PDB file of N, CA and C in Angstrom:
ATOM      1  N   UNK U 196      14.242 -12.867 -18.274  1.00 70.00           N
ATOM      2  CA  UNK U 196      14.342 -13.949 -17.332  1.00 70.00           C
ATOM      3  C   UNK U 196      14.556 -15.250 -18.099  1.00 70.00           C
ATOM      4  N   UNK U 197      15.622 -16.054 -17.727  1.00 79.00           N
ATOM      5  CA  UNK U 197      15.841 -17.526 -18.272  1.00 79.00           C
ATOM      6  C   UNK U 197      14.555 -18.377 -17.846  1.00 79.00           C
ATOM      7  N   UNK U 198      13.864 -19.359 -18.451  1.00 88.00           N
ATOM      8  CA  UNK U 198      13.063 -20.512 -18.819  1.00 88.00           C
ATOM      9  C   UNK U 198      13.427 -20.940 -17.396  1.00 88.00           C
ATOM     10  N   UNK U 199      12.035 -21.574 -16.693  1.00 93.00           N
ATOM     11  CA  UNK U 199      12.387 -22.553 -15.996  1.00 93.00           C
ATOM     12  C   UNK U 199      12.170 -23.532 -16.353  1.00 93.00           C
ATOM     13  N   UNK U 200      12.927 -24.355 -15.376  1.00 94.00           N
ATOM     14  CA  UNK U 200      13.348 -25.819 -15.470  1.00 94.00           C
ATOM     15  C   UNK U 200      11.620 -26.689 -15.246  1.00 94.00           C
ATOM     16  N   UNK U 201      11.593 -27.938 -15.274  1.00 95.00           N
ATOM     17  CA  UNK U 201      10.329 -28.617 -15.539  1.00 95.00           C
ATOM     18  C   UNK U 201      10.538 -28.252 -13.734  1.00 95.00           C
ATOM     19  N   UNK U 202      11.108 -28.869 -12.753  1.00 97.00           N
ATOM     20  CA  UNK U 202      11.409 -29.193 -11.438  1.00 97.00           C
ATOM     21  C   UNK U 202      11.531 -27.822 -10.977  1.00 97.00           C
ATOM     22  N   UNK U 203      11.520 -26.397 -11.504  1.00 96.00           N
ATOM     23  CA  UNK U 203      11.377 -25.744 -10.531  1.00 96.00           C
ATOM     24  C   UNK U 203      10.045 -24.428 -11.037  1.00 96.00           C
ATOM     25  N   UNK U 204       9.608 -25.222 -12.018  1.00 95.00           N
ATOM     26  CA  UNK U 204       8.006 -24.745 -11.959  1.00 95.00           C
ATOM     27  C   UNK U 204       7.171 -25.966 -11.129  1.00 95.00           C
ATOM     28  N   UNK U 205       7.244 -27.203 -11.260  1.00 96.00           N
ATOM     29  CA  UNK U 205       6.499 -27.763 -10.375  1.00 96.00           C
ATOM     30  C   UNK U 205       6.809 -27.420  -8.847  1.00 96.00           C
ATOM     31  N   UNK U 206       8.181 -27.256  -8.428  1.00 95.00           N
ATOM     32  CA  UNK U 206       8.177 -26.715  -6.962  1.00 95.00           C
ATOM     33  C   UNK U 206       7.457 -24.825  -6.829  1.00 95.00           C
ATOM     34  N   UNK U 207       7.168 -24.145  -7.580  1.00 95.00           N
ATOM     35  CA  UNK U 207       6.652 -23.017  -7.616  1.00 95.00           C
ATOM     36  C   UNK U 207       5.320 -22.853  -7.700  1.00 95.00           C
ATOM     37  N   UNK U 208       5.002 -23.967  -8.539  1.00 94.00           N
ATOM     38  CA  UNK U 208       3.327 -24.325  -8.609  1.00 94.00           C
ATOM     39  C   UNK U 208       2.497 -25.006  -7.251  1.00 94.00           C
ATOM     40  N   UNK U 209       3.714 -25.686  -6.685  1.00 93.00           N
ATOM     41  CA  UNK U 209       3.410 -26.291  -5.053  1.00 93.00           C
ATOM     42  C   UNK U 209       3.426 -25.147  -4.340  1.00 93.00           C
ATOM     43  N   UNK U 210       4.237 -24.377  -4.299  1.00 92.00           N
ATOM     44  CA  UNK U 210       3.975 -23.494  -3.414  1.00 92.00           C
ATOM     45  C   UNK U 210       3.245 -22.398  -3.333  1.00 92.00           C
ATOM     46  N   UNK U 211       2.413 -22.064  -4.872  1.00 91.00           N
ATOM     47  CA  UNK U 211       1.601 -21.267  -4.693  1.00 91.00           C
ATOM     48  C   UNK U 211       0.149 -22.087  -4.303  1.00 91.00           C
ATOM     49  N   UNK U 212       0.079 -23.363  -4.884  1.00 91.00           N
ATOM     50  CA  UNK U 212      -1.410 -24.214  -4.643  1.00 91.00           C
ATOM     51  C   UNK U 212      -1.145 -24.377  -3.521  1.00 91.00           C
ATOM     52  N   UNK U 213      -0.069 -24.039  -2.214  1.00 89.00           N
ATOM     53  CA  UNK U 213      -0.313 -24.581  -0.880  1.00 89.00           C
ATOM     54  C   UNK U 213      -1.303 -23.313  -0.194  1.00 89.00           C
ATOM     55  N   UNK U 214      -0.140 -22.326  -0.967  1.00 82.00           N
ATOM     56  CA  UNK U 214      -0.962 -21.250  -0.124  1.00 82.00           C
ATOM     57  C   UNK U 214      -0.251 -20.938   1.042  1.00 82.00           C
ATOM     58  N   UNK U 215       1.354 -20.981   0.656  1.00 68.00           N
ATOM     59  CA  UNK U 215       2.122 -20.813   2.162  1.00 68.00           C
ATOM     60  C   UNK U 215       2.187 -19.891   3.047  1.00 68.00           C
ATOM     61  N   UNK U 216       2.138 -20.578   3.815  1.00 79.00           N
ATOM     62  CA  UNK U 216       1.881 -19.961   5.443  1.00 79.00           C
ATOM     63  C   UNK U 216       3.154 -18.590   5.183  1.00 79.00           C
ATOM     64  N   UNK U 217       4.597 -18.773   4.271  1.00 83.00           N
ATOM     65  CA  UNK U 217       5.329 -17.438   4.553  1.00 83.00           C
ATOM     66  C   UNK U 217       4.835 -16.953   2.905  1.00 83.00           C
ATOM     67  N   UNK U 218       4.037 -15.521   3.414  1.00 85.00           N
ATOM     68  CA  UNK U 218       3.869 -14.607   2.796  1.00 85.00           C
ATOM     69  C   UNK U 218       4.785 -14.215   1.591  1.00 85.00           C
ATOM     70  N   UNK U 219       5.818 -13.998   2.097  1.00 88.00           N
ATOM     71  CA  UNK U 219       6.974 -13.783   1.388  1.00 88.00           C
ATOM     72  C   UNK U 219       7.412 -14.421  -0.242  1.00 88.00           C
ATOM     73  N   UNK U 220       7.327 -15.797   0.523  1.00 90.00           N
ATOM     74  CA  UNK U 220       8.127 -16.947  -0.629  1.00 90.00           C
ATOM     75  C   UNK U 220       6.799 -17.184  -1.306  1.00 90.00           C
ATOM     76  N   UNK U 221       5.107 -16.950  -0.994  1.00 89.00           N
ATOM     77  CA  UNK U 221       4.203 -17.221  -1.630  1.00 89.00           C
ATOM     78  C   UNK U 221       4.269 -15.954  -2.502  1.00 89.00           C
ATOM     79  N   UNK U 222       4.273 -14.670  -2.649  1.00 89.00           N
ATOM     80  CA  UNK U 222       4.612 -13.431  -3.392  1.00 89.00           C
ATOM     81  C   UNK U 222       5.974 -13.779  -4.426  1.00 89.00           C
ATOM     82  N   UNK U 223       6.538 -14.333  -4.199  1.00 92.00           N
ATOM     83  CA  UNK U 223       7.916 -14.490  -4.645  1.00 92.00           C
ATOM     84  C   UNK U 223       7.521 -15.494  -5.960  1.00 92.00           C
ATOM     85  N   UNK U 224       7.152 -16.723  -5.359  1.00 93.00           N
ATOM     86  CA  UNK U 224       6.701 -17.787  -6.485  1.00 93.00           C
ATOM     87  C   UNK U 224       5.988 -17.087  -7.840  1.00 93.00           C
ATOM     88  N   UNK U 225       4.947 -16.374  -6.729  1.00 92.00           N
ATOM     89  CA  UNK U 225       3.903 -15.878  -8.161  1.00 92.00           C
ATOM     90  C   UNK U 225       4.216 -15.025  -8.882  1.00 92.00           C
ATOM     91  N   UNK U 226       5.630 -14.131  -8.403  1.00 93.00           N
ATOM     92  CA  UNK U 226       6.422 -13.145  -9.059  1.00 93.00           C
ATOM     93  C   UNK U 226       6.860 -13.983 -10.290  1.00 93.00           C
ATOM     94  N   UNK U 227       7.686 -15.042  -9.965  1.00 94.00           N
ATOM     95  CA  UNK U 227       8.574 -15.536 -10.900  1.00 94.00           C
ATOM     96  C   UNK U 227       7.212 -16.941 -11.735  1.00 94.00           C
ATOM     97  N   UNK U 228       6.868 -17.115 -11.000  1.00 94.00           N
ATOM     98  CA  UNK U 228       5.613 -18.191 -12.219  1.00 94.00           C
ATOM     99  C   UNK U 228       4.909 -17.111 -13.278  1.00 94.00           C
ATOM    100  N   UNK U 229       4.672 -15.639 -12.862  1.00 94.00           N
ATOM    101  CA  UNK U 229       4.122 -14.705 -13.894  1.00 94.00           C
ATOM    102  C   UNK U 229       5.509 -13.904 -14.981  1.00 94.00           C
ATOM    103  N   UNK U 230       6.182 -14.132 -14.222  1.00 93.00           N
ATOM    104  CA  UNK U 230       7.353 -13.313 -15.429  1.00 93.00           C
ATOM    105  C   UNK U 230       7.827 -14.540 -16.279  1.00 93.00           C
ATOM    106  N   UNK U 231       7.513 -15.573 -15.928  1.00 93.00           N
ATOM    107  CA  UNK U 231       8.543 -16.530 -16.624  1.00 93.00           C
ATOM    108  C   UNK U 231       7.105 -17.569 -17.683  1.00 93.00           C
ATOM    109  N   UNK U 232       5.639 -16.550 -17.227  1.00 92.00           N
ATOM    110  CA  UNK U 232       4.611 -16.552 -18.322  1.00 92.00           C
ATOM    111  C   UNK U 232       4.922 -15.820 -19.331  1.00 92.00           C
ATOM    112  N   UNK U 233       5.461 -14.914 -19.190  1.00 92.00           N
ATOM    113  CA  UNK U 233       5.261 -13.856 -20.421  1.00 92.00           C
ATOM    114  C   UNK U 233       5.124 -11.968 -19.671  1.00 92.00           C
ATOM    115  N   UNK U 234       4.398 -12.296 -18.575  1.00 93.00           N
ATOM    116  CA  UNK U 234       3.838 -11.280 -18.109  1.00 93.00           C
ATOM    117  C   UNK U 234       4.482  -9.854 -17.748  1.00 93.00           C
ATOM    118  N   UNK U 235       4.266  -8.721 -17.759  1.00 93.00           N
ATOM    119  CA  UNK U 235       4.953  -7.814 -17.458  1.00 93.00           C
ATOM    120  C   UNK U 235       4.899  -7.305 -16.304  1.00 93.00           C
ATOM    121  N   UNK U 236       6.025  -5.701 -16.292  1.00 93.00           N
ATOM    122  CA  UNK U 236       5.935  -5.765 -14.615  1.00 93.00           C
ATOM    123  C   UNK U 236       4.913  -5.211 -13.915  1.00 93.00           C
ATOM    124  N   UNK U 237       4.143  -4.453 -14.729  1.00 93.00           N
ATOM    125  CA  UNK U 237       2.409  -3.756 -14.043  1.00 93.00           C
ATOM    126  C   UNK U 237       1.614  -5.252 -13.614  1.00 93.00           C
ATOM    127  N   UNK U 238       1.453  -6.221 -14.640  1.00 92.00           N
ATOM    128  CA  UNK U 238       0.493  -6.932 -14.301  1.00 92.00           C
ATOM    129  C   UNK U 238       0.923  -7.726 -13.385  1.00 92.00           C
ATOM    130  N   UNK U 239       2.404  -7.993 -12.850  1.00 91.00           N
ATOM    131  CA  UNK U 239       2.765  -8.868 -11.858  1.00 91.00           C
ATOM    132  C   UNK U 239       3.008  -8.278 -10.852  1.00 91.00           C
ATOM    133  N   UNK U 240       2.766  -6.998 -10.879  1.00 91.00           N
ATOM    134  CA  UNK U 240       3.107  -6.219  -9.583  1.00 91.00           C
ATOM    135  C   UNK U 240       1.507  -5.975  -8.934  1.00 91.00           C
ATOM    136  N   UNK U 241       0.113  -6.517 -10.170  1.00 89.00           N
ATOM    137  CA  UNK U 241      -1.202  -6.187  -9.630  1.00 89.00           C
ATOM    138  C   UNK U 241      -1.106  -7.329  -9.199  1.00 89.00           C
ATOM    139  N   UNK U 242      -0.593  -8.654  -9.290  1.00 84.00           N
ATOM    140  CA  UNK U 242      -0.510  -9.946  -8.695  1.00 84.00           C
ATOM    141  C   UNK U 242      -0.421 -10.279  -7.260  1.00 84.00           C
ATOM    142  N   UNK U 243       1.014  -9.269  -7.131  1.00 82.00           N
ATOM    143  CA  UNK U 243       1.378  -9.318  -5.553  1.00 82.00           C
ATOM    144  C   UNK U 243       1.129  -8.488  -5.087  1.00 82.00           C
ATOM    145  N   UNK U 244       0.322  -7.658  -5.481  1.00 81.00           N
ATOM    146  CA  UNK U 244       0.088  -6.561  -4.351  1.00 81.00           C
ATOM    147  C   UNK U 244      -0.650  -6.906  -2.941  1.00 81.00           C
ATOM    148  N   UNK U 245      -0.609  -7.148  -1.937  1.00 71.00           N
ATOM    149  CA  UNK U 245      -1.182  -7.566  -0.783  1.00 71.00           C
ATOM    150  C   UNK U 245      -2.790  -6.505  -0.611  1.00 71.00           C
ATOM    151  N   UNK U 246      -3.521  -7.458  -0.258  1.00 66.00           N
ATOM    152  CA  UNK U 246      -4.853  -7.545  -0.429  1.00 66.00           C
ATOM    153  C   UNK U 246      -5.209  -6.122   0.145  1.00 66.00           C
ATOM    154  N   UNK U 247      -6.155  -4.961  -0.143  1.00 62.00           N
ATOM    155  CA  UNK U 247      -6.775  -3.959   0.439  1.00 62.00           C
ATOM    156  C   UNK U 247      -5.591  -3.126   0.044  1.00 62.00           C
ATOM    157  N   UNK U 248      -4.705  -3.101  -1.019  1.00 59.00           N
ATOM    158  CA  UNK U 248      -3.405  -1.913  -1.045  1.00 59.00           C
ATOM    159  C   UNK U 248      -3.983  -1.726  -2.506  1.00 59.00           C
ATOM    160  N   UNK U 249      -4.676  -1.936  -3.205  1.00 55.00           N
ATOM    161  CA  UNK U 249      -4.544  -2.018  -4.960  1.00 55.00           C
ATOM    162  C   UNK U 249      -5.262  -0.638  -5.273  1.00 55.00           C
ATOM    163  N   UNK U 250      -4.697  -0.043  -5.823  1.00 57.00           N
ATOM    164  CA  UNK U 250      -5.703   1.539  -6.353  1.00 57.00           C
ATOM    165  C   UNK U 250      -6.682   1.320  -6.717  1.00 57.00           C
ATOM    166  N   UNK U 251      -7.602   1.873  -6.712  1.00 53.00           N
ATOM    167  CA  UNK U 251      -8.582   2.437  -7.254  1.00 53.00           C
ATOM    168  C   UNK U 251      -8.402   2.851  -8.842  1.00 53.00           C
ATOM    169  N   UNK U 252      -6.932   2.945  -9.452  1.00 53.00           N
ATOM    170  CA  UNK U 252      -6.286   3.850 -11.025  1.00 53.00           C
ATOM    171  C   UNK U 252      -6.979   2.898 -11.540  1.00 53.00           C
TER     172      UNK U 252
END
């Protein structure tokens, strides 16, 4: 994944500290604010997993 820009981690960081109302684009942000940490795809996929779905593994 290419580096983000200063302006579209601060718009990604807004939208996860809002806590947006669409599900979607709030999963989405934290997808791309964790891959564009470093992170891989297990630990960003335990990120978004929607609440009460996460194994027990």
């Amino acid at each position: 994944m290419r580096r983000l820009t200063d302006q579209e981690g601060q718009k990604l960081q807004q939208t996860v500290r809002r806590g947006s109302t669409n599900s979607v684009r709030y999963r989405q942000a934290m997808m791309l604010l964790a891959s564009a940490g470093g992170n891989r795809v297990p630990a960003i996929a335990q990120l978004v997993q929607p609440t009460g779905t996460r194994s027990g593994k």
